[in-house]
């Protein structure tokens, strides 16, 4: 976890010093989404043992999304938020940073043997919602960023393609050389993603709409995991899948969701602030939530 924070600080320093060309953060995003993350997914889903407990992360991911989307709409009505702000919150708040931060957090706080469950939460929950729910909402409140629609975006989304390939290849497995390449690509996910976030994070971003920023982070990082933990306690649910799902539900807003909100013409500074400040807050909040769910 400390490594993740230091990588974020490196990104901030790189951005402030302009050590990389303009647009470099977008290149880093594309490298993660099109190469590094697919490599990680292909190896993890193909090689990791998965059973019926893998349904738990999917249910929690979509249940959390529905809860947070409803609460954002309620908050918007109570505060009289404008359409652009409401759209930004609807795109960014319900989706957690369940891969770039979630994978290293689950590994560090719950153990490497839980990573496959985190991948399921991310791919069949967060990223599937990103390519469907987030795209539709961004188009409704801003504009359709590529004109392809949700289905077209989904079938061309490299991590989702990697997920489908991994499910097909699970019965036969992967050659050792493919596993090795996938592992090396997967190792790039966290450093590149955190540097890209840090490069976008500036003081004026943090100061932009601080009340709305705080409300969005509270919903994402306090209310959502509290609801998941509460359901687990009341229903007597436990085990590895529930622990992973509970911790993933506590992740800060998703970086890629912030990118989609920005591309759709929504509030860029609010979107980036939610994703960037959320990572910093998570350095404290995630270990605390681990104490609750472990």
PDB file of C-alpha atoms in Angstrom:
ATOM      1  CA  UNK A   1       0.000   0.000   0.000  1.00  0.00           C
ATOM      2  CA  UNK A   2       2.828   2.401   0.786  1.00  0.00           C
ATOM      3  CA  UNK A   3       4.320   1.563  -2.601  1.00  0.00           C
ATOM      4  CA  UNK A   4       1.079   2.632  -4.285  1.00  0.00           C
ATOM      5  CA  UNK A   5       1.145   5.980  -2.468  1.00  0.00           C
ATOM      6  CA  UNK A   6       4.785   6.547  -3.419  1.00  0.00           C
ATOM      7  CA  UNK A   7       4.008   5.792  -7.058  1.00  0.00           C
ATOM      8  CA  UNK A   8       1.205   8.359  -6.895  1.00  0.00           C
ATOM      9  CA  UNK A   9       3.714  10.879  -5.507  1.00  0.00           C
ATOM     10  CA  UNK A  10       6.078  10.066  -8.367  1.00  0.00           C
ATOM     11  CA  UNK A  11       3.277  10.808 -10.806  1.00  0.00           C
ATOM     12  CA  UNK A  12       2.578  14.165  -9.141  1.00  0.00           C
ATOM     13  CA  UNK A  13       6.285  15.056  -9.326  1.00  0.00           C
ATOM     14  CA  UNK A  14       6.500  14.017 -12.977  1.00  0.00           C
ATOM     15  CA  UNK A  15       3.473  16.118 -13.819  1.00  0.00           C
ATOM     16  CA  UNK A  16       4.674  19.193 -11.946  1.00  0.00           C
ATOM     17  CA  UNK A  17       8.186  18.990 -13.439  1.00  0.00           C
ATOM     18  CA  UNK A  18       6.847  18.212 -16.929  1.00  0.00           C
ATOM     19  CA  UNK A  19       9.307  15.345 -17.283  1.00  0.00           C
ATOM     20  CA  UNK A  20       7.100  13.662 -19.894  1.00  0.00           C
ATOM     21  CA  UNK A  21       5.505  15.189 -23.008  1.00  0.00           C
ATOM     22  CA  UNK A  22       1.964  16.552 -23.002  1.00  0.00           C
ATOM     23  CA  UNK A  23      -0.541  13.736 -23.296  1.00  0.00           C
ATOM     24  CA  UNK A  24       1.782  11.195 -21.685  1.00  0.00           C
ATOM     25  CA  UNK A  25      -0.794  10.344 -19.024  1.00  0.00           C
ATOM     26  CA  UNK A  26      -3.246   9.330 -21.743  1.00  0.00           C
ATOM     27  CA  UNK A  27      -0.563   7.088 -23.278  1.00  0.00           C
ATOM     28  CA  UNK A  28       0.021   5.466 -19.883  1.00  0.00           C
ATOM     29  CA  UNK A  29      -3.745   4.906 -19.535  1.00  0.00           C
ATOM     30  CA  UNK A  30      -3.862   3.236 -22.943  1.00  0.00           C
ATOM     31  CA  UNK A  31      -0.853   1.045 -22.122  1.00  0.00           C
ATOM     32  CA  UNK A  32      -2.513  -0.181 -18.940  1.00  0.00           C
ATOM     33  CA  UNK A  33      -5.911  -0.818 -20.495  1.00  0.00           C
ATOM     34  CA  UNK A  34      -4.743  -2.339 -23.789  1.00  0.00           C
ATOM     35  CA  UNK A  35      -1.673  -4.320 -22.682  1.00  0.00           C
ATOM     36  CA  UNK A  36      -0.932  -4.607 -18.980  1.00  0.00           C
ATOM     37  CA  UNK A  37      -4.424  -5.267 -17.595  1.00  0.00           C
ATOM     38  CA  UNK A  38      -5.372  -7.817 -20.284  1.00  0.00           C
ATOM     39  CA  UNK A  39      -2.139  -9.687 -19.531  1.00  0.00           C
ATOM     40  CA  UNK A  40      -2.952  -9.819 -15.828  1.00  0.00           C
ATOM     41  CA  UNK A  41      -6.537 -10.927 -16.436  1.00  0.00           C
ATOM     42  CA  UNK A  42      -5.577 -13.620 -18.929  1.00  0.00           C
ATOM     43  CA  UNK A  43      -3.160 -15.266 -16.499  1.00  0.00           C
ATOM     44  CA  UNK A  44      -5.204 -14.883 -13.309  1.00  0.00           C
ATOM     45  CA  UNK A  45      -8.542 -16.116 -14.650  1.00  0.00           C
ATOM     46  CA  UNK A  46      -6.970 -18.964 -16.639  1.00  0.00           C
ATOM     47  CA  UNK A  47      -4.828 -20.332 -13.810  1.00  0.00           C
ATOM     48  CA  UNK A  48      -6.695 -19.531 -10.598  1.00  0.00           C
ATOM     49  CA  UNK A  49      -9.198 -21.966  -9.067  1.00  0.00           C
ATOM     50  CA  UNK A  50     -12.740 -20.515  -9.192  1.00  0.00           C
ATOM     51  CA  UNK A  51     -15.957 -21.990  -7.837  1.00  0.00           C
ATOM     52  CA  UNK A  52     -19.506 -20.906  -7.094  1.00  0.00           C
ATOM     53  CA  UNK A  53     -18.153 -18.394  -4.588  1.00  0.00           C
ATOM     54  CA  UNK A  54     -17.096 -16.304  -7.603  1.00  0.00           C
ATOM     55  CA  UNK A  55     -20.768 -15.297  -7.926  1.00  0.00           C
ATOM     56  CA  UNK A  56     -20.496 -13.333  -4.681  1.00  0.00           C
ATOM     57  CA  UNK A  57     -18.152 -10.617  -6.022  1.00  0.00           C
ATOM     58  CA  UNK A  58     -20.373 -10.115  -9.070  1.00  0.00           C
ATOM     59  CA  UNK A  59     -23.508  -9.706  -6.948  1.00  0.00           C
ATOM     60  CA  UNK A  60     -21.814  -7.299  -4.538  1.00  0.00           C
ATOM     61  CA  UNK A  61     -20.335  -5.199  -7.359  1.00  0.00           C
ATOM     62  CA  UNK A  62     -23.677  -4.660  -9.084  1.00  0.00           C
ATOM     63  CA  UNK A  63     -25.557  -4.231  -5.813  1.00  0.00           C
ATOM     64  CA  UNK A  64     -23.107  -1.528  -4.722  1.00  0.00           C
ATOM     65  CA  UNK A  65     -23.481   0.222  -8.065  1.00  0.00           C
ATOM     66  CA  UNK A  66     -27.268   0.298  -7.797  1.00  0.00           C
ATOM     67  CA  UNK A  67     -27.102   1.616  -4.231  1.00  0.00           C
ATOM     68  CA  UNK A  68     -24.617   4.368  -5.040  1.00  0.00           C
ATOM     69  CA  UNK A  69     -26.384   5.476  -8.216  1.00  0.00           C
ATOM     70  CA  UNK A  70     -29.601   5.860  -6.248  1.00  0.00           C
ATOM     71  CA  UNK A  71     -27.855   7.791  -3.472  1.00  0.00           C
ATOM     72  CA  UNK A  72     -26.182  10.125  -5.982  1.00  0.00           C
ATOM     73  CA  UNK A  73     -29.564  10.964  -7.504  1.00  0.00           C
ATOM     74  CA  UNK A  74     -30.958  11.599  -4.033  1.00  0.00           C
ATOM     75  CA  UNK A  75     -27.977  13.775  -3.118  1.00  0.00           C
ATOM     76  CA  UNK A  76     -28.345  15.720  -6.362  1.00  0.00           C
ATOM     77  CA  UNK A  77     -31.971  16.477  -5.610  1.00  0.00           C
ATOM     78  CA  UNK A  78     -31.292  17.470  -1.999  1.00  0.00           C
ATOM     79  CA  UNK A  79     -28.401  19.798  -2.929  1.00  0.00           C
ATOM     80  CA  UNK A  80     -29.900  21.064  -6.166  1.00  0.00           C
ATOM     81  CA  UNK A  81     -26.861  20.032  -8.204  1.00  0.00           C
ATOM     82  CA  UNK A  82     -26.667  20.971 -11.869  1.00  0.00           C
ATOM     83  CA  UNK A  83     -26.874  18.388 -14.637  1.00  0.00           C
ATOM     84  CA  UNK A  84     -23.124  18.295 -15.391  1.00  0.00           C
ATOM     85  CA  UNK A  85     -22.221  17.741 -11.727  1.00  0.00           C
ATOM     86  CA  UNK A  86     -24.888  15.073 -11.325  1.00  0.00           C
ATOM     87  CA  UNK A  87     -23.688  13.257 -14.444  1.00  0.00           C
ATOM     88  CA  UNK A  88     -20.093  13.369 -13.243  1.00  0.00           C
ATOM     89  CA  UNK A  89     -21.024  11.867  -9.876  1.00  0.00           C
ATOM     90  CA  UNK A  90     -23.219   9.214 -11.511  1.00  0.00           C
ATOM     91  CA  UNK A  91     -20.370   8.078 -13.765  1.00  0.00           C
ATOM     92  CA  UNK A  92     -17.493   8.220 -11.267  1.00  0.00           C
ATOM     93  CA  UNK A  93     -18.864   7.497  -7.766  1.00  0.00           C
ATOM     94  CA  UNK A  94     -20.607   4.122  -8.313  1.00  0.00           C
ATOM     95  CA  UNK A  95     -17.508   2.557  -9.911  1.00  0.00           C
ATOM     96  CA  UNK A  96     -14.543   1.687  -7.701  1.00  0.00           C
ATOM     97  CA  UNK A  97     -10.837   1.541  -8.494  1.00  0.00           C
ATOM     98  CA  UNK A  98     -11.036  -2.235  -8.184  1.00  0.00           C
ATOM     99  CA  UNK A  99      -8.108  -3.116 -10.448  1.00  0.00           C
ATOM    100  CA  UNK A 100      -5.358  -0.468 -10.423  1.00  0.00           C
ATOM    101  CA  UNK A 101      -5.643  -0.099  -6.645  1.00  0.00           C
ATOM    102  CA  UNK A 102      -7.907  -3.012  -5.790  1.00  0.00           C
ATOM    103  CA  UNK A 103      -5.552  -5.759  -6.963  1.00  0.00           C
ATOM    104  CA  UNK A 104      -2.504  -4.617  -4.953  1.00  0.00           C
ATOM    105  CA  UNK A 105      -4.706  -3.753  -1.965  1.00  0.00           C
ATOM    106  CA  UNK A 106      -6.359  -7.180  -1.881  1.00  0.00           C
ATOM    107  CA  UNK A 107      -2.968  -8.872  -2.298  1.00  0.00           C
ATOM    108  CA  UNK A 108      -1.341  -6.805   0.469  1.00  0.00           C
ATOM    109  CA  UNK A 109      -4.214  -6.813   2.960  1.00  0.00           C
ATOM    110  CA  UNK A 110      -5.955 -10.160   2.373  1.00  0.00           C
ATOM    111  CA  UNK A 111      -3.347 -12.318   0.635  1.00  0.00           C
ATOM    112  CA  UNK A 112      -2.246 -13.191  -2.902  1.00  0.00           C
ATOM    113  CA  UNK A 113      -4.532 -16.237  -2.945  1.00  0.00           C
ATOM    114  CA  UNK A 114      -7.558 -13.889  -3.010  1.00  0.00           C
ATOM    115  CA  UNK A 115      -6.472 -12.054  -6.179  1.00  0.00           C
ATOM    116  CA  UNK A 116      -8.552 -14.186  -8.552  1.00  0.00           C
ATOM    117  CA  UNK A 117     -11.731 -13.218  -6.684  1.00  0.00           C
ATOM    118  CA  UNK A 118     -10.720  -9.570  -6.978  1.00  0.00           C
ATOM    119  CA  UNK A 119     -10.281 -10.028 -10.742  1.00  0.00           C
ATOM    120  CA  UNK A 120     -13.804 -11.475 -10.979  1.00  0.00           C
ATOM    121  CA  UNK A 121     -15.219  -8.516  -9.002  1.00  0.00           C
ATOM    122  CA  UNK A 122     -13.394  -6.125 -11.284  1.00  0.00           C
ATOM    123  CA  UNK A 123     -14.115  -7.681 -14.680  1.00  0.00           C
ATOM    124  CA  UNK A 124     -17.671  -9.019 -14.278  1.00  0.00           C
ATOM    125  CA  UNK A 125     -18.612  -6.148 -11.969  1.00  0.00           C
ATOM    126  CA  UNK A 126     -16.719  -2.879 -12.253  1.00  0.00           C
ATOM    127  CA  UNK A 127     -15.398  -3.041 -15.803  1.00  0.00           C
ATOM    128  CA  UNK A 128     -18.555  -4.572 -17.245  1.00  0.00           C
ATOM    129  CA  UNK A 129     -20.461  -1.720 -15.591  1.00  0.00           C
ATOM    130  CA  UNK A 130     -17.922   0.749 -16.980  1.00  0.00           C
ATOM    131  CA  UNK A 131     -18.561  -0.388 -20.541  1.00  0.00           C
ATOM    132  CA  UNK A 132     -22.352  -0.452 -20.156  1.00  0.00           C
ATOM    133  CA  UNK A 133     -23.712   1.687 -17.323  1.00  0.00           C
ATOM    134  CA  UNK A 134     -21.012   4.385 -17.383  1.00  0.00           C
ATOM    135  CA  UNK A 135     -21.106   4.728 -21.162  1.00  0.00           C
ATOM    136  CA  UNK A 136     -24.881   5.143 -21.205  1.00  0.00           C
ATOM    137  CA  UNK A 137     -24.874   7.681 -18.348  1.00  0.00           C
ATOM    138  CA  UNK A 138     -21.984   9.650 -19.860  1.00  0.00           C
ATOM    139  CA  UNK A 139     -23.834   9.844 -23.171  1.00  0.00           C
ATOM    140  CA  UNK A 140     -27.066  10.875 -21.435  1.00  0.00           C
ATOM    141  CA  UNK A 141     -25.531  13.653 -19.316  1.00  0.00           C
ATOM    142  CA  UNK A 142     -22.691  14.629 -21.659  1.00  0.00           C
ATOM    143  CA  UNK A 143     -22.180  13.167 -25.114  1.00  0.00           C
ATOM    144  CA  UNK A 144     -21.461   9.735 -26.603  1.00  0.00           C
ATOM    145  CA  UNK A 145     -17.656   9.721 -26.585  1.00  0.00           C
ATOM    146  CA  UNK A 146     -17.162   7.440 -29.584  1.00  0.00           C
ATOM    147  CA  UNK A 147     -20.578   6.804 -31.115  1.00  0.00           C
ATOM    148  CA  UNK A 148     -20.238   3.019 -30.828  1.00  0.00           C
ATOM    149  CA  UNK A 149     -22.711   2.543 -28.020  1.00  0.00           C
ATOM    150  CA  UNK A 150     -22.390   0.193 -25.026  1.00  0.00           C
ATOM    151  CA  UNK A 151     -22.269  -3.105 -26.966  1.00  0.00           C
ATOM    152  CA  UNK A 152     -19.716  -1.860 -29.466  1.00  0.00           C
ATOM    153  CA  UNK A 153     -17.536  -0.526 -26.662  1.00  0.00           C
ATOM    154  CA  UNK A 154     -17.828  -3.770 -24.689  1.00  0.00           C
ATOM    155  CA  UNK A 155     -16.771  -6.151 -27.491  1.00  0.00           C
ATOM    156  CA  UNK A 156     -13.760  -3.934 -28.292  1.00  0.00           C
ATOM    157  CA  UNK A 157     -12.671  -3.429 -24.693  1.00  0.00           C
ATOM    158  CA  UNK A 158      -9.281  -5.250 -24.360  1.00  0.00           C
ATOM    159  CA  UNK A 159      -9.691  -6.330 -20.697  1.00  0.00           C
ATOM    160  CA  UNK A 160     -13.112  -7.811 -21.475  1.00  0.00           C
ATOM    161  CA  UNK A 161     -11.730  -9.609 -24.536  1.00  0.00           C
ATOM    162  CA  UNK A 162      -8.951 -10.992 -22.327  1.00  0.00           C
ATOM    163  CA  UNK A 163     -11.572 -12.176 -19.830  1.00  0.00           C
ATOM    164  CA  UNK A 164     -13.494 -14.052 -22.528  1.00  0.00           C
ATOM    165  CA  UNK A 165     -10.283 -15.607 -23.842  1.00  0.00           C
ATOM    166  CA  UNK A 166      -9.283 -16.684 -20.325  1.00  0.00           C
ATOM    167  CA  UNK A 167     -12.645 -18.371 -19.722  1.00  0.00           C
ATOM    168  CA  UNK A 168     -12.360 -20.251 -23.014  1.00  0.00           C
ATOM    169  CA  UNK A 169      -8.773 -21.325 -22.289  1.00  0.00           C
ATOM    170  CA  UNK A 170      -9.308 -22.377 -18.659  1.00  0.00           C
ATOM    171  CA  UNK A 171      -9.921 -26.063 -19.533  1.00  0.00           C
ATOM    172  CA  UNK A 172      -6.681 -26.364 -21.528  1.00  0.00           C
ATOM    173  CA  UNK A 173      -4.471 -23.853 -19.724  1.00  0.00           C
ATOM    174  CA  UNK A 174      -1.772 -21.556 -21.096  1.00  0.00           C
ATOM    175  CA  UNK A 175       1.767 -22.334 -22.305  1.00  0.00           C
ATOM    176  CA  UNK A 176       4.420 -21.376 -19.765  1.00  0.00           C
ATOM    177  CA  UNK A 177       5.832 -18.679 -22.019  1.00  0.00           C
ATOM    178  CA  UNK A 178       2.394 -17.005 -22.294  1.00  0.00           C
ATOM    179  CA  UNK A 179       2.025 -17.083 -18.511  1.00  0.00           C
ATOM    180  CA  UNK A 180       5.444 -15.483 -18.112  1.00  0.00           C
ATOM    181  CA  UNK A 181       4.651 -12.707 -20.603  1.00  0.00           C
ATOM    182  CA  UNK A 182       1.242 -12.130 -18.996  1.00  0.00           C
ATOM    183  CA  UNK A 183       2.831 -11.898 -15.564  1.00  0.00           C
ATOM    184  CA  UNK A 184       5.373  -9.323 -16.771  1.00  0.00           C
ATOM    185  CA  UNK A 185       2.640  -7.237 -18.401  1.00  0.00           C
ATOM    186  CA  UNK A 186       0.511  -7.514 -15.271  1.00  0.00           C
ATOM    187  CA  UNK A 187       3.377  -6.172 -13.196  1.00  0.00           C
ATOM    188  CA  UNK A 188       3.015  -2.867 -15.067  1.00  0.00           C
ATOM    189  CA  UNK A 189      -0.610  -2.233 -14.069  1.00  0.00           C
ATOM    190  CA  UNK A 190      -0.081  -0.566 -10.713  1.00  0.00           C
ATOM    191  CA  UNK A 191       3.014   1.600 -11.407  1.00  0.00           C
ATOM    192  CA  UNK A 192       1.757   2.955 -14.741  1.00  0.00           C
ATOM    193  CA  UNK A 193      -1.774   3.597 -13.483  1.00  0.00           C
ATOM    194  CA  UNK A 194      -0.686   5.366 -10.305  1.00  0.00           C
ATOM    195  CA  UNK A 195       1.800   7.561 -12.177  1.00  0.00           C
ATOM    196  CA  UNK A 196      -0.909   8.493 -14.681  1.00  0.00           C
ATOM    197  CA  UNK A 197      -3.276   9.512 -11.860  1.00  0.00           C
ATOM    198  CA  UNK A 198      -0.585  11.504 -10.096  1.00  0.00           C
ATOM    199  CA  UNK A 199       0.255  13.419 -13.268  1.00  0.00           C
ATOM    200  CA  UNK A 200      -3.336  14.674 -13.405  1.00  0.00           C
ATOM    201  CA  UNK A 201      -3.642  15.520  -9.707  1.00  0.00           C
ATOM    202  CA  UNK A 202      -3.135  19.239  -8.973  1.00  0.00           C
ATOM    203  CA  UNK A 203      -4.026  21.580  -6.130  1.00  0.00           C
ATOM    204  CA  UNK A 204      -6.711  23.372  -8.128  1.00  0.00           C
ATOM    205  CA  UNK A 205      -8.335  19.993  -8.732  1.00  0.00           C
ATOM    206  CA  UNK A 206      -8.542  19.306  -4.993  1.00  0.00           C
ATOM    207  CA  UNK A 207     -10.005  22.761  -4.304  1.00  0.00           C
ATOM    208  CA  UNK A 208     -12.681  22.432  -6.981  1.00  0.00           C
ATOM    209  CA  UNK A 209     -16.140  21.769  -5.457  1.00  0.00           C
ATOM    210  CA  UNK A 210     -14.736  20.479  -2.129  1.00  0.00           C
ATOM    211  CA  UNK A 211     -18.163  19.821  -0.619  1.00  0.00           C
ATOM    212  CA  UNK A 212     -19.322  17.752  -3.584  1.00  0.00           C
ATOM    213  CA  UNK A 213     -15.933  16.010  -3.687  1.00  0.00           C
ATOM    214  CA  UNK A 214     -16.220  15.048  -0.008  1.00  0.00           C
ATOM    215  CA  UNK A 215     -19.802  13.851  -0.430  1.00  0.00           C
ATOM    216  CA  UNK A 216     -18.870  11.669  -3.406  1.00  0.00           C
ATOM    217  CA  UNK A 217     -15.924  10.093  -1.608  1.00  0.00           C
ATOM    218  CA  UNK A 218     -18.036   9.468   1.502  1.00  0.00           C
ATOM    219  CA  UNK A 219     -20.638   7.607  -0.526  1.00  0.00           C
ATOM    220  CA  UNK A 220     -18.009   5.605  -2.394  1.00  0.00           C
ATOM    221  CA  UNK A 221     -15.609   4.776   0.451  1.00  0.00           C
ATOM    222  CA  UNK A 222     -17.776   4.786   3.589  1.00  0.00           C
ATOM    223  CA  UNK A 223     -21.450   4.202   2.768  1.00  0.00           C
ATOM    224  CA  UNK A 224     -20.949   1.456   0.159  1.00  0.00           C
ATOM    225  CA  UNK A 225     -18.631  -0.785   2.232  1.00  0.00           C
ATOM    226  CA  UNK A 226     -20.703  -0.146   5.361  1.00  0.00           C
ATOM    227  CA  UNK A 227     -23.775  -1.405   3.513  1.00  0.00           C
ATOM    228  CA  UNK A 228     -21.951  -4.504   2.259  1.00  0.00           C
ATOM    229  CA  UNK A 229     -20.537  -5.301   5.689  1.00  0.00           C
ATOM    230  CA  UNK A 230     -23.963  -4.701   7.241  1.00  0.00           C
ATOM    231  CA  UNK A 231     -25.632  -7.134   4.862  1.00  0.00           C
ATOM    232  CA  UNK A 232     -22.942  -9.708   5.624  1.00  0.00           C
ATOM    233  CA  UNK A 233     -23.461  -9.380   9.377  1.00  0.00           C
ATOM    234  CA  UNK A 234     -27.258  -9.517   9.173  1.00  0.00           C
ATOM    235  CA  UNK A 235     -27.280 -12.462   6.761  1.00  0.00           C
ATOM    236  CA  UNK A 236     -24.430 -14.298   8.465  1.00  0.00           C
ATOM    237  CA  UNK A 237     -22.328 -14.324   5.293  1.00  0.00           C
ATOM    238  CA  UNK A 238     -18.560 -14.732   5.506  1.00  0.00           C
ATOM    239  CA  UNK A 239     -15.618 -16.385   3.823  1.00  0.00           C
ATOM    240  CA  UNK A 240     -12.949 -15.303   1.382  1.00  0.00           C
ATOM    241  CA  UNK A 241     -15.315 -14.207  -1.393  1.00  0.00           C
ATOM    242  CA  UNK A 242     -17.271 -11.934   0.952  1.00  0.00           C
ATOM    243  CA  UNK A 243     -14.115 -10.444   2.455  1.00  0.00           C
ATOM    244  CA  UNK A 244     -12.714  -9.641  -0.983  1.00  0.00           C
ATOM    245  CA  UNK A 245     -16.051  -8.208  -2.084  1.00  0.00           C
ATOM    246  CA  UNK A 246     -16.284  -6.051   1.036  1.00  0.00           C
ATOM    247  CA  UNK A 247     -12.784  -4.643   0.570  1.00  0.00           C
ATOM    248  CA  UNK A 248     -13.316  -4.018  -3.151  1.00  0.00           C
ATOM    249  CA  UNK A 249     -16.532  -2.140  -2.356  1.00  0.00           C
ATOM    250  CA  UNK A 250     -14.436   0.269  -0.245  1.00  0.00           C
ATOM    251  CA  UNK A 251     -12.132   1.278  -3.113  1.00  0.00           C
ATOM    252  CA  UNK A 252     -11.956   4.916  -4.221  1.00  0.00           C
ATOM    253  CA  UNK A 253     -13.534   6.002  -7.517  1.00  0.00           C
ATOM    254  CA  UNK A 254     -12.282   4.352 -10.700  1.00  0.00           C
ATOM    255  CA  UNK A 255      -9.661   6.170 -12.748  1.00  0.00           C
ATOM    256  CA  UNK A 256     -11.092   4.963 -16.075  1.00  0.00           C
ATOM    257  CA  UNK A 257     -14.558   6.190 -15.098  1.00  0.00           C
ATOM    258  CA  UNK A 258     -13.038   9.623 -14.528  1.00  0.00           C
ATOM    259  CA  UNK A 259     -11.506   9.443 -18.010  1.00  0.00           C
ATOM    260  CA  UNK A 260     -14.900   8.576 -19.537  1.00  0.00           C
ATOM    261  CA  UNK A 261     -16.580  11.433 -17.653  1.00  0.00           C
ATOM    262  CA  UNK A 262     -13.931  13.856 -18.914  1.00  0.00           C
ATOM    263  CA  UNK A 263     -14.190  12.648 -22.516  1.00  0.00           C
ATOM    264  CA  UNK A 264     -17.973  13.035 -22.362  1.00  0.00           C
ATOM    265  CA  UNK A 265     -17.656  16.734 -21.535  1.00  0.00           C
ATOM    266  CA  UNK A 266     -18.599  16.441 -17.865  1.00  0.00           C
ATOM    267  CA  UNK A 267     -16.747  18.108 -14.947  1.00  0.00           C
ATOM    268  CA  UNK A 268     -13.107  17.119 -15.516  1.00  0.00           C
ATOM    269  CA  UNK A 269     -11.690  18.641 -12.323  1.00  0.00           C
ATOM    270  CA  UNK A 270     -14.337  16.990 -10.152  1.00  0.00           C
ATOM    271  CA  UNK A 271     -13.830  13.613 -11.869  1.00  0.00           C
ATOM    272  CA  UNK A 272     -10.045  13.717 -11.520  1.00  0.00           C
ATOM    273  CA  UNK A 273     -10.309  14.977  -7.957  1.00  0.00           C
ATOM    274  CA  UNK A 274     -12.567  12.093  -6.968  1.00  0.00           C
ATOM    275  CA  UNK A 275     -10.158   9.533  -8.461  1.00  0.00           C
ATOM    276  CA  UNK A 276      -6.923  11.140  -7.261  1.00  0.00           C
ATOM    277  CA  UNK A 277      -7.894  12.263  -3.750  1.00  0.00           C
ATOM    278  CA  UNK A 278      -9.660   8.948  -3.260  1.00  0.00           C
ATOM    279  CA  UNK A 279      -6.373   7.073  -3.698  1.00  0.00           C
ATOM    280  CA  UNK A 280      -4.741   9.171  -0.976  1.00  0.00           C
ATOM    281  CA  UNK A 281      -7.658   8.655   1.424  1.00  0.00           C
ATOM    282  CA  UNK A 282      -7.611   4.919   0.664  1.00  0.00           C
ATOM    283  CA  UNK A 283      -4.138   4.583   2.162  1.00  0.00           C
ATOM    284  CA  UNK A 284      -5.807   5.049   5.554  1.00  0.00           C
ATOM    285  CA  UNK A 285      -9.358   3.818   4.964  1.00  0.00           C
ATOM    286  CA  UNK A 286      -8.587   0.441   3.373  1.00  0.00           C
ATOM    287  CA  UNK A 287      -6.448  -0.901   6.251  1.00  0.00           C
ATOM    288  CA  UNK A 288      -9.203   0.219   8.635  1.00  0.00           C
ATOM    289  CA  UNK A 289     -11.877  -1.600   6.629  1.00  0.00           C
ATOM    290  CA  UNK A 290      -9.644  -4.692   6.599  1.00  0.00           C
ATOM    291  CA  UNK A 291      -9.741  -4.721  10.388  1.00  0.00           C
ATOM    292  CA  UNK A 292     -13.541  -4.745  10.198  1.00  0.00           C
ATOM    293  CA  UNK A 293     -13.971  -7.500   7.603  1.00  0.00           C
ATOM    294  CA  UNK A 294     -11.039  -9.812   8.426  1.00  0.00           C
TER     295      UNK A 294
END
